[in-house]
C-alpha cells in the first residue's frame, strides 16, 4: 500500500505544478461546491493510478486542483465508502496520498440525518467530535509511519478552525449548529429505534462516511474541519421516509452557505 500511495502521489506531481496546503472532501450532493473553485486541473478518478472509483450517485469522481478564496486548494469531488465494498485502506487511500502531496489542512463535508431535536433540515452542523460505529478501523494492521501506533483523538476536529468557522458564520449571518457526528456502515438509513439509540449515545447527526478519513488525517498530523448538512431528521415524531434523491436535494439547497464558510476559512488560513 505504501508503494501505491507514493506511486499515485508521484503521478499527480508530474501532472500538476500546484502544491496546495488545503484539501476539501465533498460528500453526497455537495459536488456543486467545486463550481466555486477556479479549476486549473481536474483528473477523473479512473485516470489516476491506484485510485478507487466512486460508484454513488451524487459523487462525480474527480480530483480537482484550483483556487478558492485566493488560495490553492485540492478537492475530492466524490468520496469512497465502506458500503460500496471497499476496505478501509481503499476508503482512506486519497487521504494518504494528500499527505504525500504536502496537505496540512483538510475540510470534510457530508450529508447527515439529524437527531438533535433543535436541528432543522438544511442546518449546517459544525462537527465538534465523532463516534466511530464502523465495523473496521482505518488504522487496523501494521502502523503507517505517519503517526504513532496509538494516536490520541481528543482533538480530532481542530479547535482553532471551529472558532474561525463560528466567527465567520456570525459575521455573515449564517445559521450554524454544532454537534457530534456518528458514522455507521450503511447503506441503509436508520430505523427510528437506531436514531433514538445513537442520540442516547451522545450523537447529534449520523451518516456513512467522514470518520475514517478524519482518523487517517489526524494520524498524519493534518488539521481537520468538518461540516454536516442536515438533510433529514431522525427525531421522534419527525421521522419520515427518506430517499437518496431527497438527501441530495436538501444538500444542494444549502451548499452556497457551506461554500461561503469554506471560502472564507481558506482565505484566512
mmCIF file of C-alpha atoms in Angstrom:
data_model
loop_
_atom_site.group_PDB
_atom_site.id
_atom_site.type_symbol
_atom_site.label_atom_id
_atom_site.label_comp_id
_atom_site.label_asym_id
_atom_site.label_seq_id
_atom_site.Cartn_x
_atom_site.Cartn_y
_atom_site.Cartn_z
ATOM 1 C CA UNK A 1 0.000 0.000 0.000
ATOM 2 C CA UNK A 2 2.811 2.449 0.836
ATOM 3 C CA UNK A 3 4.327 1.886 -2.583
ATOM 4 C CA UNK A 4 0.962 2.518 -4.282
ATOM 5 C CA UNK A 5 0.470 5.727 -2.273
ATOM 6 C CA UNK A 6 3.873 7.017 -3.348
ATOM 7 C CA UNK A 7 3.269 5.996 -6.990
ATOM 8 C CA UNK A 8 -0.052 7.855 -7.055
ATOM 9 C CA UNK A 9 1.403 10.958 -5.402
ATOM 10 C CA UNK A 10 4.264 10.973 -7.895
ATOM 11 C CA UNK A 11 1.853 10.680 -10.847
ATOM 12 C CA UNK A 12 -0.131 13.660 -9.563
ATOM 13 C CA UNK A 13 3.043 15.710 -9.041
ATOM 14 C CA UNK A 14 4.006 15.018 -12.645
ATOM 15 C CA UNK A 15 0.604 16.197 -13.911
ATOM 16 C CA UNK A 16 0.192 19.434 -11.967
ATOM 17 C CA UNK A 17 2.561 22.122 -10.731
ATOM 18 C CA UNK A 18 0.125 23.120 -7.955
ATOM 19 C CA UNK A 19 1.122 22.296 -4.370
ATOM 20 C CA UNK A 20 -1.851 23.286 -2.190
ATOM 21 C CA UNK A 21 -1.775 23.076 1.601
ATOM 22 C CA UNK A 22 -5.549 22.675 1.973
ATOM 23 C CA UNK A 23 -7.781 19.872 0.680
ATOM 24 C CA UNK A 24 -11.567 19.520 0.643
ATOM 25 C CA UNK A 25 -13.663 16.327 0.558
ATOM 26 C CA UNK A 26 -17.106 16.891 -0.938
ATOM 27 C CA UNK A 27 -19.789 14.474 0.212
ATOM 28 C CA UNK A 28 -23.157 13.337 -1.131
ATOM 29 C CA UNK A 29 -24.881 16.055 -3.141
ATOM 30 C CA UNK A 30 -22.154 18.559 -2.318
ATOM 31 C CA UNK A 31 -20.227 18.477 -5.590
ATOM 32 C CA UNK A 32 -21.551 21.912 -6.569
ATOM 33 C CA UNK A 33 -19.012 23.490 -4.249
ATOM 34 C CA UNK A 34 -16.475 22.575 -6.915
ATOM 35 C CA UNK A 35 -18.090 25.282 -9.063
ATOM 36 C CA UNK A 36 -16.815 27.818 -6.537
ATOM 37 C CA UNK A 37 -13.248 26.693 -7.231
ATOM 38 C CA UNK A 38 -11.297 28.305 -10.077
ATOM 39 C CA UNK A 39 -10.287 24.981 -11.581
ATOM 40 C CA UNK A 40 -6.786 24.666 -13.006
ATOM 41 C CA UNK A 41 -6.706 20.888 -13.450
ATOM 42 C CA UNK A 42 -9.249 18.113 -12.947
ATOM 43 C CA UNK A 43 -8.423 14.408 -13.089
ATOM 44 C CA UNK A 44 -11.167 11.733 -13.280
ATOM 45 C CA UNK A 45 -10.510 9.080 -10.669
ATOM 46 C CA UNK A 46 -10.275 6.366 -13.302
ATOM 47 C CA UNK A 47 -7.270 8.161 -14.834
ATOM 48 C CA UNK A 48 -5.293 8.264 -11.575
ATOM 49 C CA UNK A 49 -3.126 5.199 -10.880
ATOM 50 C CA UNK A 50 -4.309 3.041 -7.945
ATOM 51 C CA UNK A 51 -7.282 5.335 -7.206
ATOM 52 C CA UNK A 52 -10.650 3.745 -6.353
ATOM 53 C CA UNK A 53 -13.686 4.876 -8.365
ATOM 54 C CA UNK A 54 -16.803 6.276 -6.674
ATOM 55 C CA UNK A 55 -19.985 4.349 -7.523
ATOM 56 C CA UNK A 56 -22.509 6.535 -5.683
ATOM 57 C CA UNK A 57 -24.955 8.892 -7.394
ATOM 58 C CA UNK A 58 -24.088 12.470 -6.439
ATOM 59 C CA UNK A 59 -20.342 11.748 -6.435
ATOM 60 C CA UNK A 60 -18.883 12.731 -9.794
ATOM 61 C CA UNK A 61 -15.421 11.277 -9.165
ATOM 62 C CA UNK A 62 -12.797 13.927 -9.906
ATOM 63 C CA UNK A 63 -9.656 15.169 -8.209
ATOM 64 C CA UNK A 64 -9.611 18.934 -8.653
ATOM 65 C CA UNK A 65 -6.788 21.448 -8.321
ATOM 66 C CA UNK A 66 -7.598 25.148 -8.330
ATOM 67 C CA UNK A 67 -8.069 28.285 -6.280
ATOM 68 C CA UNK A 68 -10.622 29.128 -3.605
ATOM 69 C CA UNK A 69 -10.556 32.294 -1.524
ATOM 70 C CA UNK A 70 -7.391 33.301 -3.324
ATOM 71 C CA UNK A 71 -5.528 30.171 -2.180
ATOM 72 C CA UNK A 72 -4.510 26.969 -3.927
ATOM 73 C CA UNK A 73 -6.707 24.004 -2.961
ATOM 74 C CA UNK A 74 -7.224 20.361 -3.830
ATOM 75 C CA UNK A 75 -10.723 18.861 -3.789
ATOM 76 C CA UNK A 76 -12.130 15.353 -3.951
ATOM 77 C CA UNK A 77 -15.404 15.672 -5.850
ATOM 78 C CA UNK A 78 -16.832 12.420 -4.550
ATOM 79 C CA UNK A 79 -15.524 10.110 -1.826
ATOM 80 C CA UNK A 80 -15.335 6.356 -1.272
ATOM 81 C CA UNK A 81 -17.478 4.432 1.205
ATOM 82 C CA UNK A 82 -17.086 1.167 3.085
ATOM 83 C CA UNK A 83 -20.599 0.147 1.979
ATOM 84 C CA UNK A 84 -19.510 0.247 -1.668
ATOM 85 C CA UNK A 85 -17.364 -2.808 -0.958
ATOM 86 C CA UNK A 86 -14.067 -1.030 -0.427
ATOM 87 C CA UNK A 87 -11.938 -1.840 2.587
ATOM 88 C CA UNK A 88 -10.829 0.967 4.907
ATOM 89 C CA UNK A 89 -7.372 1.183 3.332
ATOM 90 C CA UNK A 90 -9.065 1.960 0.000
ATOM 91 C CA UNK A 91 -11.596 4.349 1.580
ATOM 92 C CA UNK A 92 -8.777 6.408 3.098
ATOM 93 C CA UNK A 93 -6.272 5.980 0.261
ATOM 94 C CA UNK A 94 -6.823 9.561 -1.039
ATOM 95 C CA UNK A 95 -6.050 10.983 2.420
ATOM 96 C CA UNK A 96 -2.732 9.121 2.472
ATOM 97 C CA UNK A 97 -1.961 10.482 -0.990
ATOM 98 C CA UNK A 98 -2.854 14.009 0.170
ATOM 99 C CA UNK A 99 -0.320 13.668 2.974
ATOM 100 C CA UNK A 100 2.350 12.674 0.462
ATOM 101 C CA UNK A 101 1.436 15.766 -1.562
ATOM 102 C CA UNK A 102 2.005 18.052 1.427
ATOM 103 C CA UNK A 103 -1.558 18.772 2.544
ATOM 104 C CA UNK A 104 -1.687 20.347 6.033
ATOM 105 C CA UNK A 105 -5.406 21.189 6.341
ATOM 106 C CA UNK A 106 -8.431 19.033 5.482
ATOM 107 C CA UNK A 107 -12.047 20.206 5.186
ATOM 108 C CA UNK A 108 -14.592 17.373 5.141
ATOM 109 C CA UNK A 109 -18.305 17.605 4.379
ATOM 110 C CA UNK A 110 -21.200 15.185 4.370
ATOM 111 C CA UNK A 111 -24.973 14.865 4.295
ATOM 112 C CA UNK A 112 -26.331 13.535 7.570
ATOM 113 C CA UNK A 113 -29.504 12.712 9.447
ATOM 114 C CA UNK A 114 -30.085 14.987 12.425
ATOM 115 C CA UNK A 115 -31.083 13.504 15.782
ATOM 116 C CA UNK A 116 -30.899 16.634 17.904
ATOM 117 C CA UNK A 117 -34.461 17.955 18.419
ATOM 118 C CA UNK A 118 -33.180 21.532 17.989
ATOM 119 C CA UNK A 119 -31.976 20.832 14.447
ATOM 120 C CA UNK A 120 -33.837 21.671 11.256
ATOM 121 C CA UNK A 121 -33.486 20.287 7.733
ATOM 122 C CA UNK A 122 -30.903 22.411 5.940
ATOM 123 C CA UNK A 123 -28.880 23.229 9.050
ATOM 124 C CA UNK A 124 -25.090 23.361 8.807
ATOM 125 C CA UNK A 125 -23.648 21.383 11.705
ATOM 126 C CA UNK A 126 -20.068 22.147 12.671
ATOM 127 C CA UNK A 127 -18.631 18.798 13.737
ATOM 128 C CA UNK A 128 -17.082 19.061 17.197
ATOM 129 C CA UNK A 129 -16.377 15.350 17.715
ATOM 130 C CA UNK A 130 -17.331 11.942 16.376
ATOM 131 C CA UNK A 131 -18.335 8.416 17.363
ATOM 132 C CA UNK A 132 -16.950 5.599 15.243
ATOM 133 C CA UNK A 133 -19.515 2.825 14.651
ATOM 134 C CA UNK A 134 -17.776 1.463 11.554
ATOM 135 C CA UNK A 135 -17.104 -2.304 11.637
ATOM 136 C CA UNK A 136 -13.469 -1.886 10.507
ATOM 137 C CA UNK A 137 -10.900 0.628 11.769
ATOM 138 C CA UNK A 138 -8.833 2.515 9.165
ATOM 139 C CA UNK A 139 -5.628 2.101 11.233
ATOM 140 C CA UNK A 140 -6.082 -1.667 11.624
ATOM 141 C CA UNK A 141 -2.979 -3.585 10.610
ATOM 142 C CA UNK A 142 0.691 -2.542 10.506
ATOM 143 C CA UNK A 143 1.179 1.047 11.637
ATOM 144 C CA UNK A 144 1.869 3.597 8.906
ATOM 145 C CA UNK A 145 4.966 5.723 9.619
ATOM 146 C CA UNK A 146 2.923 8.942 9.517
ATOM 147 C CA UNK A 147 1.897 8.746 13.170
ATOM 148 C CA UNK A 148 2.006 6.739 16.414
ATOM 149 C CA UNK A 149 0.573 3.254 16.880
ATOM 150 C CA UNK A 150 -1.980 4.622 19.366
ATOM 151 C CA UNK A 151 -2.894 8.158 18.250
ATOM 152 C CA UNK A 152 -4.620 10.486 20.706
ATOM 153 C CA UNK A 153 -8.037 11.600 19.424
ATOM 154 C CA UNK A 154 -9.065 14.251 21.948
ATOM 155 C CA UNK A 155 -8.984 16.982 19.272
ATOM 156 C CA UNK A 156 -9.855 15.209 16.028
ATOM 157 C CA UNK A 157 -11.558 18.426 14.841
ATOM 158 C CA UNK A 158 -9.260 21.410 15.166
ATOM 159 C CA UNK A 159 -10.444 23.872 17.825
ATOM 160 C CA UNK A 160 -8.944 26.901 16.071
ATOM 161 C CA UNK A 161 -10.764 26.002 12.852
ATOM 162 C CA UNK A 162 -14.013 25.661 14.801
ATOM 163 C CA UNK A 163 -13.518 29.107 16.367
ATOM 164 C CA UNK A 164 -12.796 30.555 12.932
ATOM 165 C CA UNK A 165 -15.952 28.991 11.459
ATOM 166 C CA UNK A 166 -18.074 30.316 14.333
ATOM 167 C CA UNK A 167 -16.735 33.828 13.805
ATOM 168 C CA UNK A 168 -17.305 33.710 10.031
ATOM 169 C CA UNK A 169 -20.852 32.384 10.418
ATOM 170 C CA UNK A 170 -21.641 35.174 12.878
ATOM 171 C CA UNK A 171 -20.152 37.840 10.577
ATOM 172 C CA UNK A 172 -22.159 36.632 7.594
ATOM 173 C CA UNK A 173 -25.392 35.861 9.432
ATOM 174 C CA UNK A 174 -25.258 32.148 8.601
ATOM 175 C CA UNK A 175 -27.135 29.843 10.980
ATOM 176 C CA UNK A 176 -24.952 27.003 12.216
ATOM 177 C CA UNK A 177 -25.467 24.336 14.840
ATOM 178 C CA UNK A 178 -22.835 22.142 16.447
ATOM 179 C CA UNK A 179 -22.667 18.531 17.394
ATOM 180 C CA UNK A 180 -21.210 15.041 17.384
ATOM 181 C CA UNK A 181 -21.245 13.015 14.162
ATOM 182 C CA UNK A 182 -21.707 9.237 14.332
ATOM 183 C CA UNK A 183 -20.549 7.056 11.435
ATOM 184 C CA UNK A 184 -22.221 3.755 10.569
ATOM 185 C CA UNK A 185 -21.503 1.252 7.812
ATOM 186 C CA UNK A 186 -24.692 1.791 5.777
ATOM 187 C CA UNK A 187 -26.085 1.666 3.174
ATOM 188 C CA UNK A 188 -29.479 1.512 4.909
ATOM 189 C CA UNK A 189 -30.842 4.644 6.506
ATOM 190 C CA UNK A 190 -31.503 4.304 10.219
ATOM 191 C CA UNK A 191 -34.582 2.831 11.864
ATOM 192 C CA UNK A 192 -36.416 5.016 14.416
ATOM 193 C CA UNK A 193 -35.001 2.822 17.190
ATOM 194 C CA UNK A 194 -31.464 3.283 15.876
ATOM 195 C CA UNK A 195 -31.868 7.062 15.673
ATOM 196 C CA UNK A 196 -33.039 7.054 19.291
ATOM 197 C CA UNK A 197 -30.166 4.839 20.433
ATOM 198 C CA UNK A 198 -27.497 6.908 18.674
ATOM 199 C CA UNK A 199 -28.850 10.100 20.220
ATOM 200 C CA UNK A 200 -28.792 8.485 23.677
ATOM 201 C CA UNK A 201 -25.161 7.569 22.983
ATOM 202 C CA UNK A 202 -24.393 11.279 22.520
ATOM 203 C CA UNK A 203 -24.611 11.757 18.746
ATOM 204 C CA UNK A 204 -26.374 14.702 17.102
ATOM 205 C CA UNK A 205 -26.101 13.508 13.491
ATOM 206 C CA UNK A 206 -25.495 10.209 11.731
ATOM 207 C CA UNK A 207 -24.007 9.330 8.353
ATOM 208 C CA UNK A 208 -21.980 6.730 6.464
ATOM 209 C CA UNK A 209 -18.629 8.425 5.886
ATOM 210 C CA UNK A 210 -16.108 11.019 7.079
ATOM 211 C CA UNK A 211 -14.846 9.387 10.295
ATOM 212 C CA UNK A 212 -12.322 7.035 8.609
ATOM 213 C CA UNK A 213 -10.923 9.976 6.619
ATOM 214 C CA UNK A 214 -10.661 12.110 9.751
ATOM 215 C CA UNK A 215 -8.893 9.366 11.716
ATOM 216 C CA UNK A 216 -6.279 8.888 8.997
ATOM 217 C CA UNK A 217 -5.819 12.631 8.518
ATOM 218 C CA UNK A 218 -5.328 13.042 12.272
ATOM 219 C CA UNK A 219 -2.836 10.164 12.245
ATOM 220 C CA UNK A 220 -0.915 12.079 9.576
ATOM 221 C CA UNK A 221 -0.889 15.308 11.586
ATOM 222 C CA UNK A 222 -3.317 17.051 9.219
ATOM 223 C CA UNK A 223 -5.629 19.615 10.847
ATOM 224 C CA UNK A 224 -9.320 18.837 10.240
ATOM 225 C CA UNK A 225 -12.504 20.879 9.976
ATOM 226 C CA UNK A 226 -15.844 19.188 9.309
ATOM 227 C CA UNK A 227 -19.393 20.173 8.374
ATOM 228 C CA UNK A 228 -22.529 18.033 8.167
ATOM 229 C CA UNK A 229 -25.520 19.279 6.215
ATOM 230 C CA UNK A 230 -28.656 18.057 7.989
ATOM 231 C CA UNK A 231 -30.729 16.616 5.148
ATOM 232 C CA UNK A 232 -33.330 14.672 7.142
ATOM 233 C CA UNK A 233 -34.442 14.328 10.750
ATOM 234 C CA UNK A 234 -34.279 11.251 12.952
ATOM 235 C CA UNK A 235 -36.165 12.930 15.776
ATOM 236 C CA UNK A 236 -39.085 11.100 17.346
ATOM 237 C CA UNK A 237 -42.316 12.441 15.860
ATOM 238 C CA UNK A 238 -40.487 13.987 12.873
ATOM 239 C CA UNK A 239 -39.152 10.842 11.166
ATOM 240 C CA UNK A 240 -40.421 10.355 7.627
ATOM 241 C CA UNK A 241 -39.460 8.054 4.780
ATOM 242 C CA UNK A 242 -36.301 9.351 3.114
ATOM 243 C CA UNK A 243 -34.621 8.616 -0.225
ATOM 244 C CA UNK A 244 -31.112 9.253 -1.543
ATOM 245 C CA UNK A 245 -32.577 11.720 -4.053
ATOM 246 C CA UNK A 246 -34.222 13.739 -1.268
ATOM 247 C CA UNK A 247 -30.926 13.828 0.636
ATOM 248 C CA UNK A 248 -29.168 15.168 -2.459
ATOM 249 C CA UNK A 249 -31.852 17.822 -2.967
ATOM 250 C CA UNK A 250 -31.664 19.031 0.634
ATOM 251 C CA UNK A 251 -27.874 19.154 0.497
ATOM 252 C CA UNK A 252 -27.912 21.053 -2.786
ATOM 253 C CA UNK A 253 -30.125 23.808 -1.388
ATOM 254 C CA UNK A 254 -27.729 24.797 1.369
ATOM 255 C CA UNK A 255 -24.425 24.373 -0.467
ATOM 256 C CA UNK A 256 -23.891 28.120 -1.082
ATOM 257 C CA UNK A 257 -23.786 28.755 2.669
ATOM 258 C CA UNK A 258 -21.251 25.998 3.283
ATOM 259 C CA UNK A 259 -19.219 27.279 0.335
ATOM 260 C CA UNK A 260 -19.166 30.756 1.882
ATOM 261 C CA UNK A 261 -17.749 29.418 5.149
ATOM 262 C CA UNK A 262 -15.187 27.197 3.404
ATOM 263 C CA UNK A 263 -14.067 30.009 1.088
ATOM 264 C CA UNK A 264 -13.571 32.474 3.909
ATOM 265 C CA UNK A 265 -11.747 29.938 6.066
ATOM 266 C CA UNK A 266 -9.351 29.030 3.248
ATOM 267 C CA UNK A 267 -8.698 32.743 2.727
ATOM 268 C CA UNK A 268 -7.827 33.250 6.412
ATOM 269 C CA UNK A 269 -5.649 30.192 6.980
#
